[in-house]
PDB file of C-alpha atoms in Angstrom:
ATOM      1  CA  MET A   1      -7.383  24.994  -1.129  1.00  0.00           C
ATOM      2  CA  ALA A   2      -9.681  21.999  -0.686  1.00  0.00           C
ATOM      3  CA  LYS A   3      -9.673  19.979   2.507  1.00  0.00           C
ATOM      4  CA  HIS A   4     -11.207  16.565   3.001  1.00  0.00           C
ATOM      5  CA  SER A   5     -12.096  15.026   6.330  1.00  0.00           C
ATOM      6  CA  PHE A   6     -12.363  11.301   6.999  1.00  0.00           C
ATOM      7  CA  LEU A   7     -13.851   9.921  10.217  1.00  0.00           C
ATOM      8  CA  LEU A   8     -13.184   6.637  11.974  1.00  0.00           C
ATOM      9  CA  THR A   9     -14.967   5.501  15.124  1.00  0.00           C
ATOM     10  CA  ALA A  10     -13.600   2.673  17.222  1.00  0.00           C
ATOM     11  CA  ASP A  11     -15.025   0.567  20.017  1.00  0.00           C
ATOM     12  CA  TRP A  12     -12.680  -1.441  22.232  1.00  0.00           C
ATOM     13  CA  ASN A  13     -13.908  -3.207  25.361  1.00  0.00           C
ATOM     14  CA  GLY A  14     -11.198  -4.926  27.319  1.00  0.00           C
ATOM     15  CA  GLY A  15      -7.448  -5.212  27.457  1.00  0.00           C
ATOM     16  CA  ARG A  16      -4.654  -5.922  25.018  1.00  0.00           C
ATOM     17  CA  ASN A  17      -6.043  -9.186  23.655  1.00  0.00           C
ATOM     18  CA  SER A  18      -9.638  -8.073  23.247  1.00  0.00           C
ATOM     19  CA  VAL A  19     -11.399  -7.567  19.935  1.00  0.00           C
ATOM     20  CA  GLY A  20     -12.728  -4.199  18.858  1.00  0.00           C
ATOM     21  CA  THR A  21     -14.569  -2.774  15.904  1.00  0.00           C
ATOM     22  CA  ILE A  22     -13.935   0.160  13.602  1.00  0.00           C
ATOM     23  CA  ASP A  23     -16.252   2.050  11.294  1.00  0.00           C
ATOM     24  CA  ALA A  24     -14.805   4.408   8.717  1.00  0.00           C
ATOM     25  CA  GLY A  25     -17.594   4.635   6.179  1.00  0.00           C
ATOM     26  CA  ASN A  26     -16.997   1.792   3.728  1.00  0.00           C
ATOM     27  CA  LEU A  27     -14.482   0.182   6.079  1.00  0.00           C
ATOM     28  CA  LYS A  28     -16.325  -1.637   8.854  1.00  0.00           C
ATOM     29  CA  THR A  29     -14.536  -4.523  10.513  1.00  0.00           C
ATOM     30  CA  LYS A  30     -13.356  -6.201  13.677  1.00  0.00           C
ATOM     31  CA  VAL A  31      -9.806  -5.415  14.798  1.00  0.00           C
ATOM     32  CA  SER A  32      -7.318  -7.054  17.118  1.00  0.00           C
ATOM     33  CA  ILE A  33      -3.645  -7.706  17.533  1.00  0.00           C
ATOM     34  CA  PRO A  34      -2.345 -10.223  14.957  1.00  0.00           C
ATOM     35  CA  PRO A  35      -1.280 -13.703  16.065  1.00  0.00           C
ATOM     36  CA  GLU A  36       2.312 -12.911  15.000  1.00  0.00           C
ATOM     37  CA  MET A  37       2.357 -10.468  17.920  1.00  0.00           C
ATOM     38  CA  ASP A  38       0.634 -12.856  20.347  1.00  0.00           C
ATOM     39  CA  GLY A  39      -2.854 -11.462  19.777  1.00  0.00           C
ATOM     40  CA  PRO A  40      -6.148 -13.162  18.949  1.00  0.00           C
ATOM     41  CA  GLY A  41      -5.958 -12.432  15.200  1.00  0.00           C
ATOM     42  CA  VAL A  42      -9.634 -11.545  14.815  1.00  0.00           C
ATOM     43  CA  GLY A  43     -10.491  -9.228  11.934  1.00  0.00           C
ATOM     44  CA  THR A  44      -7.792  -6.955  10.626  1.00  0.00           C
ATOM     45  CA  ASN A  45      -5.056  -5.104  12.478  1.00  0.00           C
ATOM     46  CA  PRO A  46      -3.121  -1.843  12.217  1.00  0.00           C
ATOM     47  CA  ASP A  47      -0.259  -3.511  10.311  1.00  0.00           C
ATOM     48  CA  GLU A  48      -2.586  -4.767   7.571  1.00  0.00           C
ATOM     49  CA  MET A  49      -4.454  -1.480   7.433  1.00  0.00           C
ATOM     50  CA  LEU A  50      -1.248   0.553   7.003  1.00  0.00           C
ATOM     51  CA  LEU A  51      -0.127  -1.838   4.269  1.00  0.00           C
ATOM     52  CA  GLY A  52      -3.577  -1.616   2.673  1.00  0.00           C
ATOM     53  CA  ALA A  53      -3.506   2.186   2.729  1.00  0.00           C
ATOM     54  CA  ALA A  54      -0.027   2.289   1.195  1.00  0.00           C
ATOM     55  CA  GLY A  55      -0.810  -0.341  -1.453  1.00  0.00           C
ATOM     56  CA  THR A  56      -4.142   1.061  -2.581  1.00  0.00           C
ATOM     57  CA  CYS A  57      -2.816   4.623  -2.675  1.00  0.00           C
ATOM     58  CA  TYR A  58       0.161   3.493  -4.753  1.00  0.00           C
ATOM     59  CA  ILE A  59      -1.811   1.446  -7.321  1.00  0.00           C
ATOM     60  CA  ILE A  60      -4.454   4.168  -7.751  1.00  0.00           C
ATOM     61  CA  THR A  61      -1.742   6.821  -8.216  1.00  0.00           C
ATOM     62  CA  LEU A  62       0.099   4.615 -10.724  1.00  0.00           C
ATOM     63  CA  ALA A  63      -3.087   3.856 -12.684  1.00  0.00           C
ATOM     64  CA  ALA A  64      -3.893   7.565 -12.905  1.00  0.00           C
ATOM     65  CA  MET A  65      -0.377   8.427 -14.096  1.00  0.00           C
ATOM     66  CA  LEU A  66      -0.396   5.694 -16.737  1.00  0.00           C
ATOM     67  CA  GLU A  67      -3.796   6.896 -17.955  1.00  0.00           C
ATOM     68  CA  ARG A  68      -2.674  10.561 -18.132  1.00  0.00           C
ATOM     69  CA  ALA A  69       0.391   9.478 -20.120  1.00  0.00           C
ATOM     70  CA  SER A  70      -1.892   7.594 -22.566  1.00  0.00           C
ATOM     71  CA  ILE A  71      -0.124   4.320 -21.823  1.00  0.00           C
ATOM     72  CA  SER A  72      -2.443   1.425 -22.610  1.00  0.00           C
ATOM     73  CA  VAL A  73      -2.390  -1.229 -19.885  1.00  0.00           C
ATOM     74  CA  SER A  74      -4.003  -4.645 -20.273  1.00  0.00           C
ATOM     75  CA  SER A  75      -3.565  -5.424 -16.564  1.00  0.00           C
ATOM     76  CA  LEU A  76      -2.171  -3.781 -13.461  1.00  0.00           C
ATOM     77  CA  THR A  77      -1.703  -5.807 -10.282  1.00  0.00           C
ATOM     78  CA  LEU A  78       0.177  -5.237  -7.068  1.00  0.00           C
ATOM     79  CA  GLU A  79       1.634  -7.299  -4.290  1.00  0.00           C
ATOM     80  CA  SER A  80       2.796  -5.306  -1.270  1.00  0.00           C
ATOM     81  CA  GLU A  81       4.728  -6.646   1.704  1.00  0.00           C
ATOM     82  CA  GLY A  82       5.044  -4.936   5.075  1.00  0.00           C
ATOM     83  CA  ILE A  83       8.029  -5.686   7.290  1.00  0.00           C
ATOM     84  CA  VAL A  84       7.556  -5.158  11.030  1.00  0.00           C
ATOM     85  CA  GLU A  85      10.502  -5.526  13.387  1.00  0.00           C
ATOM     86  CA  VAL A  86      10.344  -6.266  17.115  1.00  0.00           C
ATOM     87  CA  VAL A  87      13.485  -5.417  19.087  1.00  0.00           C
ATOM     88  CA  SER A  88      13.498  -5.510  22.898  1.00  0.00           C
ATOM     89  CA  GLY A  89       9.701  -5.354  22.914  1.00  0.00           C
ATOM     90  CA  ILE A  90       9.593  -2.246  20.693  1.00  0.00           C
ATOM     91  CA  ILE A  91       7.555  -2.780  17.527  1.00  0.00           C
ATOM     92  CA  THR A  92       8.590  -0.774  14.460  1.00  0.00           C
ATOM     93  CA  TYR A  93       7.092  -0.803  10.960  1.00  0.00           C
ATOM     94  CA  LYS A  94      10.392  -0.884   9.040  1.00  0.00           C
ATOM     95  CA  GLU A  95       9.546  -1.089   5.356  1.00  0.00           C
ATOM     96  CA  ILE A  96       6.980  -1.671   2.661  1.00  0.00           C
ATOM     97  CA  ILE A  97       7.895  -3.337  -0.617  1.00  0.00           C
ATOM     98  CA  HIS A  98       5.542  -2.683  -3.522  1.00  0.00           C
ATOM     99  CA  ARG A  99       5.742  -5.165  -6.392  1.00  0.00           C
ATOM    100  CA  PRO A 100       3.678  -3.744  -9.245  1.00  0.00           C
ATOM    101  CA  ASN A 101       3.110  -5.958 -12.264  1.00  0.00           C
ATOM    102  CA  ILE A 102       2.284  -3.824 -15.303  1.00  0.00           C
ATOM    103  CA  ARG A 103       1.170  -5.554 -18.489  1.00  0.00           C
ATOM    104  CA  LEU A 104       1.317  -3.165 -21.438  1.00  0.00           C
ATOM    105  CA  THR A 105      -0.352  -3.536 -24.801  1.00  0.00           C
ATOM    106  CA  ASN A 106       2.651  -1.907 -26.496  1.00  0.00           C
ATOM    107  CA  GLU A 107       6.320  -2.532 -25.669  1.00  0.00           C
ATOM    108  CA  ALA A 108       7.245   0.990 -26.822  1.00  0.00           C
ATOM    109  CA  HIS A 109       5.948   2.289 -23.481  1.00  0.00           C
ATOM    110  CA  GLU A 110       8.066   0.056 -21.203  1.00  0.00           C
ATOM    111  CA  LYS A 111      10.645   2.694 -20.257  1.00  0.00           C
ATOM    112  CA  LYS A 112       8.018   5.362 -19.553  1.00  0.00           C
ATOM    113  CA  ALA A 113       5.929   2.903 -17.502  1.00  0.00           C
ATOM    114  CA  LEU A 114       8.965   2.105 -15.337  1.00  0.00           C
ATOM    115  CA  ILE A 115       9.598   5.813 -14.747  1.00  0.00           C
ATOM    116  CA  LEU A 116       5.949   6.333 -13.815  1.00  0.00           C
ATOM    117  CA  ALA A 117       6.027   3.357 -11.424  1.00  0.00           C
ATOM    118  CA  GLU A 118       8.799   5.106  -9.488  1.00  0.00           C
ATOM    119  CA  LYS A 119       7.162   8.523  -9.745  1.00  0.00           C
ATOM    120  CA  ALA A 120       3.838   7.152  -8.441  1.00  0.00           C
ATOM    121  CA  GLU A 121       5.511   5.970  -5.223  1.00  0.00           C
ATOM    122  CA  LYS A 122       6.922   9.447  -4.605  1.00  0.00           C
ATOM    123  CA  ASN A 123       3.570  11.148  -5.368  1.00  0.00           C
ATOM    124  CA  CYS A 124       1.240   8.878  -3.402  1.00  0.00           C
ATOM    125  CA  MET A 125      -0.025  10.805  -0.367  1.00  0.00           C
ATOM    126  CA  ILE A 126       0.366   7.806   1.949  1.00  0.00           C
ATOM    127  CA  SER A 127       3.984   7.319   0.825  1.00  0.00           C
ATOM    128  CA  ARG A 128       4.612  10.999   1.528  1.00  0.00           C
ATOM    129  CA  ALA A 129       2.980  10.664   4.968  1.00  0.00           C
ATOM    130  CA  LEU A 130       5.250   7.712   5.807  1.00  0.00           C
ATOM    131  CA  ALA A 131       8.434   9.359   4.471  1.00  0.00           C
ATOM    132  CA  GLY A 132      11.225   9.367   7.027  1.00  0.00           C
ATOM    133  CA  ASN A 133       9.535   6.688   9.124  1.00  0.00           C
ATOM    134  CA  VAL A 134       8.884   3.669   6.889  1.00  0.00           C
ATOM    135  CA  GLU A 135      11.161   2.863   3.955  1.00  0.00           C
ATOM    136  CA  ILE A 136       9.225   2.148   0.773  1.00  0.00           C
ATOM    137  CA  LYS A 137      10.857   0.059  -1.943  1.00  0.00           C
ATOM    138  CA  LEU A 138       9.749  -0.936  -5.436  1.00  0.00           C
ATOM    139  CA  GLU A 139      10.275  -4.156  -7.349  1.00  0.00           C
ATOM    140  CA  THR A 140       8.563  -3.399 -10.648  1.00  0.00           C
ATOM    141  CA  PHE A 141       7.824  -6.076 -13.250  1.00  0.00           C
ATOM    142  CA  ILE A 142       6.751  -4.966 -16.728  1.00  0.00           C
ATOM    143  CA  GLN A 143       5.631  -7.224 -19.552  1.00  0.00           C
ATOM    144  CA  THR A 144       3.838  -6.689 -22.822  1.00  0.00           C
ATOM    145  CA  ASP A 145       1.119  -8.434 -24.798  1.00  0.00           C
ATOM    146  CA  GLU A 146       3.322  -8.337 -27.906  1.00  0.00           C
TER     147      GLU A 146
END
């Protein structure tokens, strides 16, 4: 069994509306509370980073599955939307909607590509980590060059 360790260091000087920094190898940035939640909106924030983790994990998993299935793709793009709900001062990350756009070189692979789009969401390690806490939905769009 292989294990991988990832390290993040954070520096935060001040109260709620301060600005901090994080360093996680290739991810080095300022962080703060977003303006939508009455923060300063400097750098990124936990909501964007969770959405980024879910989106990048999903698209990488999907690309790998399409490649293993020998499905030729001329382009693969993704739009992901995170929905955060605030009720009585309690903030909850409710759902993530992934909207993959798969452009195939051959229309014969449309059905299989749709199946793999759904399978990729279930196999992505971030999706599995969020299971039971954040609902993840798919709105897949497939087109062909033909």
